[in-house]
Short mmCIF file of C-alpha atoms in Angstrom, two decimals:
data_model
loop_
_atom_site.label_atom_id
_atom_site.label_comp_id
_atom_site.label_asym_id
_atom_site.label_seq_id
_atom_site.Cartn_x
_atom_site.Cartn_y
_atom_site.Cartn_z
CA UNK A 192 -26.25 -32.27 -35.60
CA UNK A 193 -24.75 -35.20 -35.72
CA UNK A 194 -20.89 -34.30 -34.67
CA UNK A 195 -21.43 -34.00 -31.21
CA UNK A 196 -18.80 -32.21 -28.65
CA UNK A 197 -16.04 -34.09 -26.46
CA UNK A 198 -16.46 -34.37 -23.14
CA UNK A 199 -13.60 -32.66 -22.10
CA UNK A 200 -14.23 -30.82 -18.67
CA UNK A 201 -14.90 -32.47 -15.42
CA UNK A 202 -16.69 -30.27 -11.92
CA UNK A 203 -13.00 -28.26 -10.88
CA UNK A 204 -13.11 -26.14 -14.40
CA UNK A 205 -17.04 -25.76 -14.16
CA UNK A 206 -16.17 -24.55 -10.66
CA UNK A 207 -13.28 -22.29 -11.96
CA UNK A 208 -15.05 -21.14 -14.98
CA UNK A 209 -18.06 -19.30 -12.47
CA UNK A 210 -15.34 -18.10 -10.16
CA UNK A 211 -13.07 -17.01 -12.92
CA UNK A 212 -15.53 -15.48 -14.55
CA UNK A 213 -17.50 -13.95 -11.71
CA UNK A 214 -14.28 -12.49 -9.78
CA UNK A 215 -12.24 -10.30 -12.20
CA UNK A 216 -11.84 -6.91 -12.48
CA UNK A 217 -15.33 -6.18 -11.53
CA UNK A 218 -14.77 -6.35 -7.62
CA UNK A 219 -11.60 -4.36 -8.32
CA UNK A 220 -13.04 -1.37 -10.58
CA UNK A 221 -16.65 -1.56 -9.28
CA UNK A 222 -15.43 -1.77 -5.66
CA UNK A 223 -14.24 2.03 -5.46
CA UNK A 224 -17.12 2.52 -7.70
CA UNK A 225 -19.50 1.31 -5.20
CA UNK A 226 -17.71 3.11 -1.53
CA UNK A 227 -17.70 6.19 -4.21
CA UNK A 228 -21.57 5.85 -5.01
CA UNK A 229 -22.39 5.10 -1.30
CA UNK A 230 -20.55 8.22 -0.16
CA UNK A 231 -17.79 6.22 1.03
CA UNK A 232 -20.30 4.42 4.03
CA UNK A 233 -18.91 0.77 4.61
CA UNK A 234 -22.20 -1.01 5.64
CA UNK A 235 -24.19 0.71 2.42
CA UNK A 236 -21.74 -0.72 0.27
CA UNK A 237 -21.42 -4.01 2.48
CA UNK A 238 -25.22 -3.96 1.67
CA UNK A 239 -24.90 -3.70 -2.26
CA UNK A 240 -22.74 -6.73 -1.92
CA UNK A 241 -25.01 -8.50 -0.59
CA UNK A 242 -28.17 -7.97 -1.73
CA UNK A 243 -26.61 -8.64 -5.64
CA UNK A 244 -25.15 -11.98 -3.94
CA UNK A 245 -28.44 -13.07 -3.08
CA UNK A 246 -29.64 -12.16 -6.41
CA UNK A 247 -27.12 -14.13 -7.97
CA UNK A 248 -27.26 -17.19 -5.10
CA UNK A 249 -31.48 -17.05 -5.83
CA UNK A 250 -31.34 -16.90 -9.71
CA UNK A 251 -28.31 -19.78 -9.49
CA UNK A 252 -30.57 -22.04 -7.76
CA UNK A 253 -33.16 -21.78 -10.16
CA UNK A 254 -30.47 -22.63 -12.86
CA UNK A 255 -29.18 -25.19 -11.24
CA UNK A 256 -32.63 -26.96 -11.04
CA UNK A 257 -32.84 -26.86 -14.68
CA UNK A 258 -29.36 -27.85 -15.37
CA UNK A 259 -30.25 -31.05 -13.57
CA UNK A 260 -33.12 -31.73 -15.81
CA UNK A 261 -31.53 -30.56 -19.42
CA UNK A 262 -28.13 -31.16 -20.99
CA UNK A 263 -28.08 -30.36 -24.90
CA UNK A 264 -25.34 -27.52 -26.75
CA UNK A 265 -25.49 -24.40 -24.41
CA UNK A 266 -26.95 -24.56 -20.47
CA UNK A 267 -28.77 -21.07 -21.00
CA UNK A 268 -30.24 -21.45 -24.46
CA UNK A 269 -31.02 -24.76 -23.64
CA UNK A 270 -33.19 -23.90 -20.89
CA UNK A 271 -34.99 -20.52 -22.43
CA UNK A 272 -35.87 -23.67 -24.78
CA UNK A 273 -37.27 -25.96 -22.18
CA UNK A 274 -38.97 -23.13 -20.63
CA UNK A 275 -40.80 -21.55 -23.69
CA UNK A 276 -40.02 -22.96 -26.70
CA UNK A 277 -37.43 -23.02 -29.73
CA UNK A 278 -38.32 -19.47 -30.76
CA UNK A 279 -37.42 -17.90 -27.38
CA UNK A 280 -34.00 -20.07 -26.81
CA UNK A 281 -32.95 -18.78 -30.15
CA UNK A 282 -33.47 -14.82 -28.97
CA UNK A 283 -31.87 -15.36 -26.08
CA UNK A 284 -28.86 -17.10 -27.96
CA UNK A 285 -28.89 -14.26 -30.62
CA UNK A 286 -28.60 -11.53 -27.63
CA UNK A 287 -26.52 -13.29 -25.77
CA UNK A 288 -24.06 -13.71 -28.73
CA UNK A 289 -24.10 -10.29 -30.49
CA UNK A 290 -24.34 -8.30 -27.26
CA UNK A 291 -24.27 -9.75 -24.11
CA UNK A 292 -20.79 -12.04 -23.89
CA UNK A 293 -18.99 -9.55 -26.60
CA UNK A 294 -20.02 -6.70 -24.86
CA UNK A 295 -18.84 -7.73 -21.36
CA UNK A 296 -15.45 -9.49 -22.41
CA UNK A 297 -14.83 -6.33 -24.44
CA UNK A 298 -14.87 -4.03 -21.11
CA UNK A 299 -12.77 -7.07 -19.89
CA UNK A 300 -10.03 -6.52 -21.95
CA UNK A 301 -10.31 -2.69 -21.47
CA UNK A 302 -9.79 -3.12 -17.68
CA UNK A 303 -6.80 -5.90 -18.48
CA UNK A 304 -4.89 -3.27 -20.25
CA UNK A 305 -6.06 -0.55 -17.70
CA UNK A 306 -4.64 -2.43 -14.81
CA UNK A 307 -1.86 -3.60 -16.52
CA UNK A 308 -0.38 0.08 -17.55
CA UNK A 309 -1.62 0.69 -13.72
CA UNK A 310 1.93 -0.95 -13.27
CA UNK A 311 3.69 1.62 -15.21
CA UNK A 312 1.97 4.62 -13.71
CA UNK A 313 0.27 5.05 -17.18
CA UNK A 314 -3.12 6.29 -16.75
CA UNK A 315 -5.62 4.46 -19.24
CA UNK A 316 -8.42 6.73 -19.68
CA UNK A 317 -9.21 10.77 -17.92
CA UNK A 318 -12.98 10.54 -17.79
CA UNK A 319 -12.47 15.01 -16.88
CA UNK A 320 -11.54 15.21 -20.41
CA UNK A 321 -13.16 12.62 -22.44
CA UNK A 322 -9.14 11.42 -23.59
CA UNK A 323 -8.68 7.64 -23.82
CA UNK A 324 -4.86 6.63 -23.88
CA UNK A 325 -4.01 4.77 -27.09
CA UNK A 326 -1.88 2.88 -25.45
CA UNK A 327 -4.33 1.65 -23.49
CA UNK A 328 -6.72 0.96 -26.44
CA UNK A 329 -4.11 -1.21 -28.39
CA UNK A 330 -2.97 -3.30 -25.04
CA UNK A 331 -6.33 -4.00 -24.43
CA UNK A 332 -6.72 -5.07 -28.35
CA UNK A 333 -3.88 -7.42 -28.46
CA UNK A 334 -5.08 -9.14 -24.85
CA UNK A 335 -8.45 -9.80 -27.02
CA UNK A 336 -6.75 -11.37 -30.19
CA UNK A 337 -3.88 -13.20 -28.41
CA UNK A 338 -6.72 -14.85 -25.92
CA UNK A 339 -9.35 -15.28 -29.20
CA UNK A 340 -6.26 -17.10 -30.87
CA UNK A 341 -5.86 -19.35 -27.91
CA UNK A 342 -9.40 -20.76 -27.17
CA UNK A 343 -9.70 -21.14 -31.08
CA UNK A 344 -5.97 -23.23 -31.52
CA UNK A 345 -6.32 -24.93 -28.37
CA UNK A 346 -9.46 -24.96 -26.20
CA UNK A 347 -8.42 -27.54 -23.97
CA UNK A 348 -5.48 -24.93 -23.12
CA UNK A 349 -8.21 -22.34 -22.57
CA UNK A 350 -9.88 -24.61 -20.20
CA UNK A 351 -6.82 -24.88 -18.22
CA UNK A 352 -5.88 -21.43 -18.35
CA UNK A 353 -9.03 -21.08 -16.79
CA UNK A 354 -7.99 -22.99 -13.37
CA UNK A 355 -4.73 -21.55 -13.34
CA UNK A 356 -5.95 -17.90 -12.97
CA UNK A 357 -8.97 -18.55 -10.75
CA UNK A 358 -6.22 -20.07 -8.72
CA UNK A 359 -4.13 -16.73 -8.87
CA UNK A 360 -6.69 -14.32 -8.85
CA UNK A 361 -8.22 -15.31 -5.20
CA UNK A 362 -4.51 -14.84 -4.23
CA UNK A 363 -4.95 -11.04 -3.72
CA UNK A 364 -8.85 -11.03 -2.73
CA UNK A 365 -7.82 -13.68 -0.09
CA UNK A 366 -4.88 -11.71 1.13
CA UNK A 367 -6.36 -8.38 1.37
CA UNK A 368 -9.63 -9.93 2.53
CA UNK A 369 -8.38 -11.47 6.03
CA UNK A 370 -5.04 -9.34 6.11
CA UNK A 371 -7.26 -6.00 5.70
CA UNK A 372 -9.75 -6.77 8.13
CA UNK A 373 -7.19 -7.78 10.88
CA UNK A 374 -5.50 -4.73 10.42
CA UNK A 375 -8.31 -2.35 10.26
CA UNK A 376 -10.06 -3.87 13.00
CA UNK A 377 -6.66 -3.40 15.34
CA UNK A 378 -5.74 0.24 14.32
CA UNK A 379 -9.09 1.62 14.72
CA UNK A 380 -9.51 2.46 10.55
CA UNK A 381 -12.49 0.05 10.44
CA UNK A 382 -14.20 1.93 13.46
CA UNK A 383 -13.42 5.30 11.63
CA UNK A 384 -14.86 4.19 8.55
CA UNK A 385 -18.16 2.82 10.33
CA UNK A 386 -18.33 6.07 12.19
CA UNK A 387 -18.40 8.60 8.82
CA UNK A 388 -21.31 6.13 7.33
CA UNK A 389 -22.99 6.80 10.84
CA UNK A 390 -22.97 10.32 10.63
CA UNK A 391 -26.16 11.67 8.87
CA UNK A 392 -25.22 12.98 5.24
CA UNK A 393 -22.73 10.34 4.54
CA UNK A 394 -25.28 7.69 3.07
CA UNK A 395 -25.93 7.47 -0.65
CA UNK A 396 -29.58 8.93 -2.34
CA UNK A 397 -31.60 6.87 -3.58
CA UNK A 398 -30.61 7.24 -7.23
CA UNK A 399 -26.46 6.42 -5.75
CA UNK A 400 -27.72 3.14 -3.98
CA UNK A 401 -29.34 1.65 -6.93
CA UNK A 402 -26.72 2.81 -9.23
CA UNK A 403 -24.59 1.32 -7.16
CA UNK A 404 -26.67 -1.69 -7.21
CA UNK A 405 -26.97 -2.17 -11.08
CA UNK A 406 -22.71 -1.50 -11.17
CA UNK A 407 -21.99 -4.26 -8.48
CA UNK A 408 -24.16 -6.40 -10.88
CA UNK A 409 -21.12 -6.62 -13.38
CA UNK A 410 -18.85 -7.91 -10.12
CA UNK A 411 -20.92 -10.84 -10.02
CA UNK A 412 -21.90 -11.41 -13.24
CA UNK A 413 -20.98 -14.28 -16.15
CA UNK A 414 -21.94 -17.28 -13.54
CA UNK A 415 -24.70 -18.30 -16.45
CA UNK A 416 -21.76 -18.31 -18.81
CA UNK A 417 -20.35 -21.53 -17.11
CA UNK A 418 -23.24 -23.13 -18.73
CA UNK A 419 -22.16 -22.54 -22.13
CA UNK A 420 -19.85 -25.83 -21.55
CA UNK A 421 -22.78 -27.98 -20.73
CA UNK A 422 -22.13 -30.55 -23.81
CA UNK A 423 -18.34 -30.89 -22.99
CA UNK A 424 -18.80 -31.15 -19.24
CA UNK A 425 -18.54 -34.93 -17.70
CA UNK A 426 -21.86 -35.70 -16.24
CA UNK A 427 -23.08 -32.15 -16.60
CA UNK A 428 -26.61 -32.74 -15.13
CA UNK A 429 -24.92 -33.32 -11.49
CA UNK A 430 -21.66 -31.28 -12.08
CA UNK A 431 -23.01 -28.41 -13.57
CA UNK A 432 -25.88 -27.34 -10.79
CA UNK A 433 -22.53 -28.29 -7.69
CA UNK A 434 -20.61 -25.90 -10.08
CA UNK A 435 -23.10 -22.89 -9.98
CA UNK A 436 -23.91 -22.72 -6.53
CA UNK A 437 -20.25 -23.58 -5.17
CA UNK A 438 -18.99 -20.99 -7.20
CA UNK A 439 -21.91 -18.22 -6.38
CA UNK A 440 -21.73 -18.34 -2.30
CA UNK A 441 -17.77 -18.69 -2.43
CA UNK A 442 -17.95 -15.45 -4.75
CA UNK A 443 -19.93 -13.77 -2.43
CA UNK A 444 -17.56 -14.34 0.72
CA UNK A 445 -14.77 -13.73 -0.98
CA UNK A 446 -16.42 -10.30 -1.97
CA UNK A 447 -17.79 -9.14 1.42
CA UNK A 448 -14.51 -9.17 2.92
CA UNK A 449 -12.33 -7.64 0.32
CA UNK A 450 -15.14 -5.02 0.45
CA UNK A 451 -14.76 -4.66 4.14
CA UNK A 452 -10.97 -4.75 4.29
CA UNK A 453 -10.87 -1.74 2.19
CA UNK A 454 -11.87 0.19 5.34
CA UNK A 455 -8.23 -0.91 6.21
CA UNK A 456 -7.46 2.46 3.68
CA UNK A 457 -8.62 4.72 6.99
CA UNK A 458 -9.32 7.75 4.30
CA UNK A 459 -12.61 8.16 3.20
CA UNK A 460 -11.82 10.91 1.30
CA UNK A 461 -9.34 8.79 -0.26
CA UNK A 462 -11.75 6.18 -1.13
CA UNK A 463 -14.15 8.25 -2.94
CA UNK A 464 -11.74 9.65 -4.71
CA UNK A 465 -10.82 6.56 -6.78
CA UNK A 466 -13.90 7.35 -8.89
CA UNK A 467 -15.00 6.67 -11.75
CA UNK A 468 -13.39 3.34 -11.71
CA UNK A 469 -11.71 2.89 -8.56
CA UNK A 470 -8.75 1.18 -10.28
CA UNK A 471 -6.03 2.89 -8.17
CA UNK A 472 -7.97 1.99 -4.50
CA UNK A 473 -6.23 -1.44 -4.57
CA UNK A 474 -2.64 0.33 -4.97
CA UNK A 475 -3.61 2.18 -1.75
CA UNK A 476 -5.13 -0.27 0.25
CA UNK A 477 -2.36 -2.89 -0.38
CA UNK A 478 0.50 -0.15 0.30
CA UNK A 479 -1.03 0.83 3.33
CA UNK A 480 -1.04 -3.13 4.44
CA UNK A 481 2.25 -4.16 2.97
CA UNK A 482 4.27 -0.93 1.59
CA UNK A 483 4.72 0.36 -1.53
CA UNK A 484 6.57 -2.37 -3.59
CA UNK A 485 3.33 -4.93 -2.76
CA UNK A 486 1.10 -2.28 -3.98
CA UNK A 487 2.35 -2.61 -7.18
CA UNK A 488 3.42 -6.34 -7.90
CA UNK A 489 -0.53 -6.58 -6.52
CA UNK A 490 -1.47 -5.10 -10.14
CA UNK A 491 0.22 -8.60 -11.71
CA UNK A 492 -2.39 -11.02 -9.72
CA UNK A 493 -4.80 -8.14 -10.80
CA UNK A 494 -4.32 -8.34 -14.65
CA UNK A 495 -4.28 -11.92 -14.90
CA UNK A 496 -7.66 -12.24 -12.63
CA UNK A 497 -8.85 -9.12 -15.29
CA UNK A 498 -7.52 -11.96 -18.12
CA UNK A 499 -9.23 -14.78 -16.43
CA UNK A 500 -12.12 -13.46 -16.63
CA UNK A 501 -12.03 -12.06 -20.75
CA UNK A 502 -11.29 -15.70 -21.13
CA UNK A 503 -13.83 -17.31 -19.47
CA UNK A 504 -15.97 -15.26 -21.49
CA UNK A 505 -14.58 -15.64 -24.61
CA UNK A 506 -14.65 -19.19 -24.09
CA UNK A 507 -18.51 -18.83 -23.87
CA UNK A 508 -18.23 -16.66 -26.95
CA UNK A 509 -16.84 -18.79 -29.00
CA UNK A 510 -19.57 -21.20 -28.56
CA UNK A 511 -22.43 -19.24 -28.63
CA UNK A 512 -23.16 -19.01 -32.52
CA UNK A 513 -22.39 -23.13 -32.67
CA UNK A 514 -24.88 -23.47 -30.04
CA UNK A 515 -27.38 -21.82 -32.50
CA UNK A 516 -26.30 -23.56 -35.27
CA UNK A 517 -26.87 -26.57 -33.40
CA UNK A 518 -30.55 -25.95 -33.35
CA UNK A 519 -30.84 -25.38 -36.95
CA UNK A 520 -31.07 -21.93 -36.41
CA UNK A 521 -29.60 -18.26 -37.51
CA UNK A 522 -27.13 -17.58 -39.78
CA UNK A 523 -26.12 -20.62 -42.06
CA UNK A 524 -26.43 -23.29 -39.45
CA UNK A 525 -25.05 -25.86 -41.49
CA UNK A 526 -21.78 -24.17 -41.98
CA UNK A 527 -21.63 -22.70 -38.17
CA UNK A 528 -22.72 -26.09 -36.69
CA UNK A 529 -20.07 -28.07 -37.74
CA UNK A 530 -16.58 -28.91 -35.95
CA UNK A 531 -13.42 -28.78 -36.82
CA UNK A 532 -12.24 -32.09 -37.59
CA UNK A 533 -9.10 -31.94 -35.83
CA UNK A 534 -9.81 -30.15 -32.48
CA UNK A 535 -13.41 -31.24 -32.50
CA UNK A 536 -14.19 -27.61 -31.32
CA UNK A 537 -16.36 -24.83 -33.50
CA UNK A 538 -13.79 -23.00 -34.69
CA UNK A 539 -16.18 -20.69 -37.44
CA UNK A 540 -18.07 -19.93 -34.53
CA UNK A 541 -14.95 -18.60 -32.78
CA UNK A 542 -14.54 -16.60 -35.51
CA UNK A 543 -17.38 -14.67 -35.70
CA UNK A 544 -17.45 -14.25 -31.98
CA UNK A 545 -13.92 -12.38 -32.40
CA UNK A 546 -15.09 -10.29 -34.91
CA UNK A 547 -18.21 -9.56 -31.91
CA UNK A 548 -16.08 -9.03 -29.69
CA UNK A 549 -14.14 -6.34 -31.58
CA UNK A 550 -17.13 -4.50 -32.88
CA UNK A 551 -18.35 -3.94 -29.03
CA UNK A 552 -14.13 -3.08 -27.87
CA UNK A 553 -14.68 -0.46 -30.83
CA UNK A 554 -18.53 0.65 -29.22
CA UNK A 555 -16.93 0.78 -25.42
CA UNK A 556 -14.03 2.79 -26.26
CA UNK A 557 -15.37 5.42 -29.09
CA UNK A 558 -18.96 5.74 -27.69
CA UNK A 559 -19.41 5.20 -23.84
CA UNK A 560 -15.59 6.33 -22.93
CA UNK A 561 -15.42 9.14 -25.32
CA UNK A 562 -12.79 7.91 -27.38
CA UNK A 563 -9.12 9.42 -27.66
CA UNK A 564 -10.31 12.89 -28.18
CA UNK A 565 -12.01 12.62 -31.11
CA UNK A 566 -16.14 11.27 -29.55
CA UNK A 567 -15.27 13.13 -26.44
CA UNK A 568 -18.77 15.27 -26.76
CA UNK A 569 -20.61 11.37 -27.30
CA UNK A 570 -20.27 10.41 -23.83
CA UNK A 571 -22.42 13.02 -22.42
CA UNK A 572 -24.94 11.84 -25.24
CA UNK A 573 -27.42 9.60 -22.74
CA UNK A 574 -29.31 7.99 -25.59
CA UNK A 575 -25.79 6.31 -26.78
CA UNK A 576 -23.21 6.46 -23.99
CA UNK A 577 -24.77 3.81 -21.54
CA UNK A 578 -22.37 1.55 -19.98
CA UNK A 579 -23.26 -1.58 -22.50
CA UNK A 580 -21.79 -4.33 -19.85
CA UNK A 581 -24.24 -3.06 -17.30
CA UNK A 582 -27.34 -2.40 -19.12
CA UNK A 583 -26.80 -5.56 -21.42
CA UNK A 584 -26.86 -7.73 -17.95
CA UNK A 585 -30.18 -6.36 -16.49
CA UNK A 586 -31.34 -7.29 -20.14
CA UNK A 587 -30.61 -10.81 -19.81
CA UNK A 588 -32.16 -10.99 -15.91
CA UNK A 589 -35.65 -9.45 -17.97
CA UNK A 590 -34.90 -12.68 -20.03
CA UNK A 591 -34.51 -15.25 -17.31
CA UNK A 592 -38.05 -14.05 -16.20
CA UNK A 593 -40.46 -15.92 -18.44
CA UNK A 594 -37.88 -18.68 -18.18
CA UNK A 595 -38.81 -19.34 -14.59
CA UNK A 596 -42.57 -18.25 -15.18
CA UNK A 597 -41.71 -21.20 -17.62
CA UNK A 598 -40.83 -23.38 -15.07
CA UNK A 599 -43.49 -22.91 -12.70
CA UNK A 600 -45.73 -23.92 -15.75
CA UNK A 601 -44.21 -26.93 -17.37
CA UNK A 602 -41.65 -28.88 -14.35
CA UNK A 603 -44.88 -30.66 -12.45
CA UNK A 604 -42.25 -33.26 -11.32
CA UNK A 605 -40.94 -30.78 -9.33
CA UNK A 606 -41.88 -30.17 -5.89
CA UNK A 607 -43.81 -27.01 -4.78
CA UNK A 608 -40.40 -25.22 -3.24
CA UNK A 609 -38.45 -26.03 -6.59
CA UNK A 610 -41.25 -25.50 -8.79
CA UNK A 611 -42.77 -22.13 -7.50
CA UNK A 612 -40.86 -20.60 -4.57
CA UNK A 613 -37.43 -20.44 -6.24
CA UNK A 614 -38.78 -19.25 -9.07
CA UNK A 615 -40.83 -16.93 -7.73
CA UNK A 616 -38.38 -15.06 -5.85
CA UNK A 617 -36.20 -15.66 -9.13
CA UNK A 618 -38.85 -12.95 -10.74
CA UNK A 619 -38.60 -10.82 -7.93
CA UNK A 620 -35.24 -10.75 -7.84
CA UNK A 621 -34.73 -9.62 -11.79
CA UNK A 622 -37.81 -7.21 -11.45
CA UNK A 623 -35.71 -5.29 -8.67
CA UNK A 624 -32.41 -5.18 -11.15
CA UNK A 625 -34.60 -3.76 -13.86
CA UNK A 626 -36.18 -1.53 -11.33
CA UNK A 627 -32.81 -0.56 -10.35
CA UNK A 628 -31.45 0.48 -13.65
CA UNK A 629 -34.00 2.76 -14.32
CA UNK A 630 -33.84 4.61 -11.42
CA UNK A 631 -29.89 4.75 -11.30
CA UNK A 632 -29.25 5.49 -14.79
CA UNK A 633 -32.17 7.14 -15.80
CA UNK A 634 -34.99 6.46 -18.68
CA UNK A 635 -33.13 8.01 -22.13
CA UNK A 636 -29.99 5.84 -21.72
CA UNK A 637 -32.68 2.32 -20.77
CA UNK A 638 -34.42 3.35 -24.00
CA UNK A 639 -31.21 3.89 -25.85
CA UNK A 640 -30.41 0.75 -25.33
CA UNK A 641 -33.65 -0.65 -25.86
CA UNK A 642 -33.69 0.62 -29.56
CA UNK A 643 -30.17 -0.80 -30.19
CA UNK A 644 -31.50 -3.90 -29.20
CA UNK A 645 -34.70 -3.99 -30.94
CA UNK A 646 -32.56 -3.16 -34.06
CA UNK A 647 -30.11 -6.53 -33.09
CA UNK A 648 -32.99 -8.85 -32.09
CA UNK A 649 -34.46 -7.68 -35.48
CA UNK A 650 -31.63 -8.81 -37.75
CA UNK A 651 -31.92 -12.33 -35.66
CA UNK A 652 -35.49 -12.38 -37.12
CA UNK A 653 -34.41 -11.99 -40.49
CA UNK A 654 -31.73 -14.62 -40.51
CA UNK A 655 -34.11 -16.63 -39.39
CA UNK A 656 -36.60 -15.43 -42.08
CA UNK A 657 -34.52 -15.77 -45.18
CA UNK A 658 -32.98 -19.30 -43.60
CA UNK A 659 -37.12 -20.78 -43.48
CA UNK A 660 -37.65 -19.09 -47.03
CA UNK A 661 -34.89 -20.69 -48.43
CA UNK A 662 -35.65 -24.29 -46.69
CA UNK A 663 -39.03 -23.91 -48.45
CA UNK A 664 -38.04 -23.29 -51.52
CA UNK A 665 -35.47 -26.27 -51.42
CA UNK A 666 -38.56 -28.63 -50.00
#
C-alpha cells in the first residue's frame, strides 16, 4: 500500500494500551471467580496468578524479540508472517479479527454495563435461572457503539482515552492492593484466610485449578493487542518490546496484591459466594476497608477500567481487517486498505470490526449467558455455550506456537538464549494453557469451538480463493 499510517503514538500509550487492556474487568470478575474455583484458599489462587503471569511475562519476551526485528501494519500478523510465511500471518489476522478481538471486547462491554448497573443495585444477569436483564444488554450495547463511534471519528482521542483510564483504573487496584493487605495483615483476616486453605478439603480438584487457570487467562490477556499499533508507534522497534514487558510484570504486581488483599474480606464463605462472576466481591471488600459509601463510588473507577479496556480492544479491532488489506489479502483489499483521507485512519475497517463486534455481543448474550429467557435451555448445551473470550485466547496461544518454532528456525542472528530458550519455554508455556482448557472445561465444549472455528477459518480461505481467481482472470 502505498498510504502509509501516521506516526501518532509515542512509548506512554504503548505502555497504557497493555495495561489498559490487560487490567479491566478481568481481575475484578475473574478474581471471585478464581477464590470461588480454588475453594476460597488464598495461596491456590495467589498461585493461578502467578503461574498465568509468567505465562504472559515468558510469551511477552518472545514478542518483544520479534518486535525489535519487524515493524510493518499489525505487530502480531506481522510476526506469524516473519515466522512462517504470508499464508499463516493472514489466518492468524482472519481469527484474530472475526473472533478473537470481537469476541473479547464484546464480554467487555457486557461487564461495563454489569458493573455499571452494580451502582444501582441492578443485577445484570441470574446465571440460577438462565434470565439476562435487558437493561443490562442495551447498556452494554450503547458502551460498544458510543466507543466504536469514537476510535472511528477521532482515533487520536481514542489513544488518549486510553492513558486517561489506565491512569484511573490502577486507582482502585492500587488502593485496595496496599490498603487491603495492611489491614488484613493487622486484624488477623489474612491469617484466617491462610488457615481455611491449610485445612485439608479446602483446596481446589484438579479440574477447579485448571479451570481456574484458563479463567485468570482473560485477566491478563490483550497484551499482544498493543501490537496492533506497531505502524503508528514512534520508533516502534525499541518502544514497542519496553512497552510489552513494562506493562506485563507491572500487571502482574498489581494483580498479586489486589488478589491477596481480598483476604482483607475475613469471610470465606463470603468470597465463594460471589460466584459465577464475582462482580459484587469488590463492593464487600472495599466496604469492609472504607464503609459503605466507598464501596459503591469504587464501581465508577470500576466501569471506566471495564471501558478502558473495550477500548483498547476496539482500537485493535478497528485495525485488524486494514492490516489484512495491507497485505493484499481477504476481503477486497483494495477497498479495506485504504485511509481515510482526512483522519488518515482505516475507517471501512472500523466498520466492519463494529459490525464483529456486535455479532459476538449478540453470541455472548443469547448463547453462552442464556439470553433473557428466551435461550435459557442453550447454556447447558456444552457443544455451543463455551465461554468464547476464554476458549478463543487458548486458541491464539496454539497459534503463537509455530510462531516461535518459527523463530528458533529462521532468527540465526539471534543468540542461543533468544533464539531457542525463550522460545522454547514460549511452547511450553501455550502447551500447558491448551492442556488446561481441556481438562477444566471439558472435550465437547473444546470441540465446539473447534468446529465454529474451522467453519470461520474456512470462509478466510474462500475470500482468499475468489480474490486469487479474480486477480487471474484480470492478469
Amino acid at each position: 500500500m502505498e498510504n502509509k499510517m501516521e506516526k501518532r503514538y509515542g512509548l506512554a500509550t504503548a505502555i497504557s494500551m497493555v495495561i489498559g487492556i490487560v487490567i479491566g474487568s478481568g481481575v475484578f470478575i475473574k478474581g471471585g471467580k478464581v477464590l470461588s474455583l480454588t475453594n476460597g484458599n488464598l495461596l491456590q489462587g495467589i498461585a493461578v496468578v502467578g503461574i498465568v503471569g509468567l505465562i504472559c511475562i515468558i510469551c511477552s519476551l518472545v514478542f518483544a524479540t520479534l518486535g525489535s526485528k519487524y515493524e510493518k501494519v499489525n505487530g502480531v500478523v506481522d510476526y506469524a508472517e516473519l515466522a512462517l510465511g504470508e499464508k499463516f500471518a493472514y489466518y492468524v489476522g482472519w481469527f484474530m479479527t472475526t473472533i478473537y478481538t470481537p469476541a473479547i471486547a464484546s464480554m467487555l462491554a457486557f461487564f461495563s454495563a454489569m458493573m455499571f448497573l452494580q451502582l444501582f443495585n441492578i443485577p445484570a444477569i441470574d446465571f440460577s435461572t438462565g434470565q439476562v436483564n435487558f437493561v443490562a444488554i442495551g447498556v452494554g450495547a450503547g458502551f460498544l457503539m458510543i466507543d466504536c463511534g469514537i476510535n472511528i471519528l477521532s482515533p487520536k482521542l481514542a489513544g488518549k482515552l486510553q492513558v486517561g483510564m489506565t491512569v484511573i483504573k490502577l486507582i482502585p487496584l492500587i488502593l485496595m492492593g496496599v490498603v487491603g493487605t495492611i489491614v488484613g495483615l493487622k486484624n488477623g483476616t489474612t491469617l484466617e484466610v491462610l488457615n481455611f486453605g491449610a485445612i485439608a478439603g479446602n483446596q481446589a480438584d484438579g479440574a477447579g485449578f485448571f479451570k481456574a487457570i484458563v479463567g485468570f487467562a482473560f485477566a491478563y490477556e490483550g497484551w499482544i493487542l498493543a501490537t496492533s499499533i506497531n505502524a503508528e508507534l514512534k520508533d516502534s522497534k525499541k518502544n514497542l518490546p519496553r512497552a510489552l514487558i513494562i506493562g506485563s510484570v507491572v500487571t502482574i504486581v498489581i494483580y498479586a496484591l489486589y488478589i491477596w488483599a481480598m483476604s482483607s474480606v475475613g469471610d470465606v464463605d463470603k468470597i465463594i459466594s460471589t460466584w459465577p462472576f464475582g462482580e459484587s466481591l469488590p463492593r464487600i471488600a472495599f466496604a469492609n476497608l472504607f464503609g459503605g459509601p466507598i464501596g459503591t463510588i469504587v464501581y465508577v473507577f470500576i466501569t471506566i477500567s471495564c471501558l478502558g479496556t473495550m477500548n483498547g480492544l476496539i482500537m485493535a479491532e478497528s485495525r485488524n481487517l486494514y492490516a489484512l488489506s495491507a497485505r493484499g489479502m481477504g476481503p477486497k483489499p483494495e477497498f479495506y486498505g485504504k485511509l481515510d483521507e482526512q483522519s488518515n485512519f482505516p475507517v471501512k475497517s472500523a466498520v466492519i470490526g463494529m459490525m464483529l463486534v456486535g455479532f459476538w455481543y449478540a453470541w455472548t448474550v443469547m448463547m453462552w449467558m442464556g439470553g433473557p429467557g428466551l435461550f435459557g435451555s442453550v447454556h447447558g448445551f456444552e457443544w455451543l455455550a463455551w465461554e468464547p473470550d476464554e476458549i478463543g485466547i487458548i486458541c491464539l496461544y496454539l497459534m503463537y506456537i509455530p510462531m516461535m518454532i518459527g523463530l528458533m528456525v529462521k532468527a540465526k542472528e539471534l543468540g542461543f538464549f533468544k533464539r531457542f530458550v525463550l522460545p522454547a519455554l514460549g511452547v511450553i508455556c501455550c502447551l500447558f494453557f491448551c492442556y488446561a482448557i481441556w481438562v477444566g472445561y471439558g472435550w465437547k465444549q473444546c470441540v465446539g469451538f473447534l468446529i465454529v472455528f474451522t467453519f470461520v477459518m474456512f470462509i478466510g480461505w474462500l475470500y482468499e480463493f475468489l480474490r486469487k481467481k479474480k486477480t487471474a482472470k484480470v492478469q
